[in-house]
């Protein structure tokens, strides 16, 4: 299991099929057909990572 964002291996398990990446401080969960990525909000809540933002960054580079 590698982080879907940075491909790192600093992964901690935080729940059932739910993991935390120490490198980019995001959580992600394995679902049936995809991996859902969450950002940790300032108040500790989980915010779903917006895929379109990542695609825009990749296009810009
Ligand atoms: Zn990561």
PDB file of C-alpha atoms and ligand atoms in Angstrom:
ATOM      1  CA  UNK A   1       0.000   0.000   0.000  1.00  0.00           C
ATOM      2  CA  UNK A   2       1.467   3.327  -1.124  1.00  0.00           C
ATOM      3  CA  UNK A   3       0.069   6.811  -0.802  1.00  0.00           C
ATOM      4  CA  UNK A   4      -2.024   7.643  -3.892  1.00  0.00           C
ATOM      5  CA  UNK A   5      -0.748  11.230  -3.837  1.00  0.00           C
ATOM      6  CA  UNK A   6       3.002  11.043  -3.198  1.00  0.00           C
ATOM      7  CA  UNK A   7       3.439   7.299  -3.696  1.00  0.00           C
ATOM      8  CA  UNK A   8       5.231   7.183  -0.351  1.00  0.00           C
ATOM      9  CA  UNK A   9       5.169   4.386   2.156  1.00  0.00           C
ATOM     10  CA  UNK A  10       4.705   6.392   5.354  1.00  0.00           C
ATOM     11  CA  UNK A  11       1.206   5.054   5.712  1.00  0.00           C
ATOM     12  CA  UNK A  12      -0.652   4.606   8.970  1.00  0.00           C
ATOM     13  CA  UNK A  13      -3.954   2.836   9.326  1.00  0.00           C
ATOM     14  CA  UNK A  14      -6.676   4.911  10.974  1.00  0.00           C
ATOM     15  CA  UNK A  15      -9.736   2.811  10.334  1.00  0.00           C
ATOM     16  CA  UNK A  16     -11.330   0.115   8.233  1.00  0.00           C
ATOM     17  CA  UNK A  17      -9.843   0.556   4.765  1.00  0.00           C
ATOM     18  CA  UNK A  18      -8.814   4.052   5.824  1.00  0.00           C
ATOM     19  CA  UNK A  19      -5.229   5.248   5.899  1.00  0.00           C
ATOM     20  CA  UNK A  20      -3.154   8.317   6.706  1.00  0.00           C
ATOM     21  CA  UNK A  21      -0.053   9.529   4.878  1.00  0.00           C
ATOM     22  CA  UNK A  22       2.511  11.148   7.143  1.00  0.00           C
ATOM     23  CA  UNK A  23       4.299  12.742   4.204  1.00  0.00           C
ATOM     24  CA  UNK A  24       1.424  14.771   2.780  1.00  0.00           C
ATOM     25  CA  UNK A  25      -0.880  14.693   5.820  1.00  0.00           C
ATOM     26  CA  UNK A  26      -3.861  13.377   3.943  1.00  0.00           C
ATOM     27  CA  UNK A  27      -6.190  10.521   4.595  1.00  0.00           C
ATOM     28  CA  UNK A  28      -7.436   8.152   1.979  1.00  0.00           C
ATOM     29  CA  UNK A  29      -9.802   5.230   1.915  1.00  0.00           C
ATOM     30  CA  UNK A  30     -10.052   2.293  -0.418  1.00  0.00           C
ATOM     31  CA  UNK A  31     -13.443   1.963  -1.953  1.00  0.00           C
ATOM     32  CA  UNK A  32     -14.751  -0.592  -4.391  1.00  0.00           C
ATOM     33  CA  UNK A  33     -13.890   1.206  -7.626  1.00  0.00           C
ATOM     34  CA  UNK A  34     -11.638   4.056  -6.526  1.00  0.00           C
ATOM     35  CA  UNK A  35      -9.499   5.608  -3.827  1.00  0.00           C
ATOM     36  CA  UNK A  36     -11.048   8.583  -2.060  1.00  0.00           C
ATOM     37  CA  UNK A  37      -8.569  11.140  -0.729  1.00  0.00           C
ATOM     38  CA  UNK A  38      -9.268  13.552   2.116  1.00  0.00           C
ATOM     39  CA  UNK A  39      -7.481  16.649   3.288  1.00  0.00           C
ATOM     40  CA  UNK A  40      -7.424  17.376   6.986  1.00  0.00           C
ATOM     41  CA  UNK A  41      -9.131  20.713   7.608  1.00  0.00           C
ATOM     42  CA  UNK A  42      -7.836  23.215  10.122  1.00  0.00           C
ATOM     43  CA  UNK A  43     -10.513  22.129  12.578  1.00  0.00           C
ATOM     44  CA  UNK A  44      -9.559  18.488  12.159  1.00  0.00           C
ATOM     45  CA  UNK A  45     -12.426  17.624   9.890  1.00  0.00           C
ATOM     46  CA  UNK A  46     -11.985  15.664   6.701  1.00  0.00           C
ATOM     47  CA  UNK A  47     -12.412  17.443   3.389  1.00  0.00           C
ATOM     48  CA  UNK A  48     -12.663  15.430   0.212  1.00  0.00           C
ATOM     49  CA  UNK A  49      -9.693  16.082  -2.028  1.00  0.00           C
ATOM     50  CA  UNK A  50     -10.746  17.744  -5.264  1.00  0.00           C
ATOM     51  CA  UNK A  51      -9.390  15.662  -8.126  1.00  0.00           C
ATOM     52  CA  UNK A  52      -9.749  18.543 -10.567  1.00  0.00           C
ATOM     53  CA  UNK A  53      -7.256  20.605  -8.574  1.00  0.00           C
ATOM     54  CA  UNK A  54      -4.662  17.865  -8.909  1.00  0.00           C
ATOM     55  CA  UNK A  55      -5.297  17.583 -12.646  1.00  0.00           C
ATOM     56  CA  UNK A  56      -4.919  21.326 -13.060  1.00  0.00           C
ATOM     57  CA  UNK A  57      -1.569  21.232 -11.297  1.00  0.00           C
ATOM     58  CA  UNK A  58      -0.357  18.441 -13.527  1.00  0.00           C
ATOM     59  CA  UNK A  59      -1.472  20.316 -16.618  1.00  0.00           C
ATOM     60  CA  UNK A  60       0.313  23.468 -15.461  1.00  0.00           C
ATOM     61  CA  UNK A  61       3.578  21.553 -15.186  1.00  0.00           C
TER      62      UNK A  61
HETATM   63 ZN1  LIG B   1       1.492  10.957   0.644  1.00  0.00          ZN
END
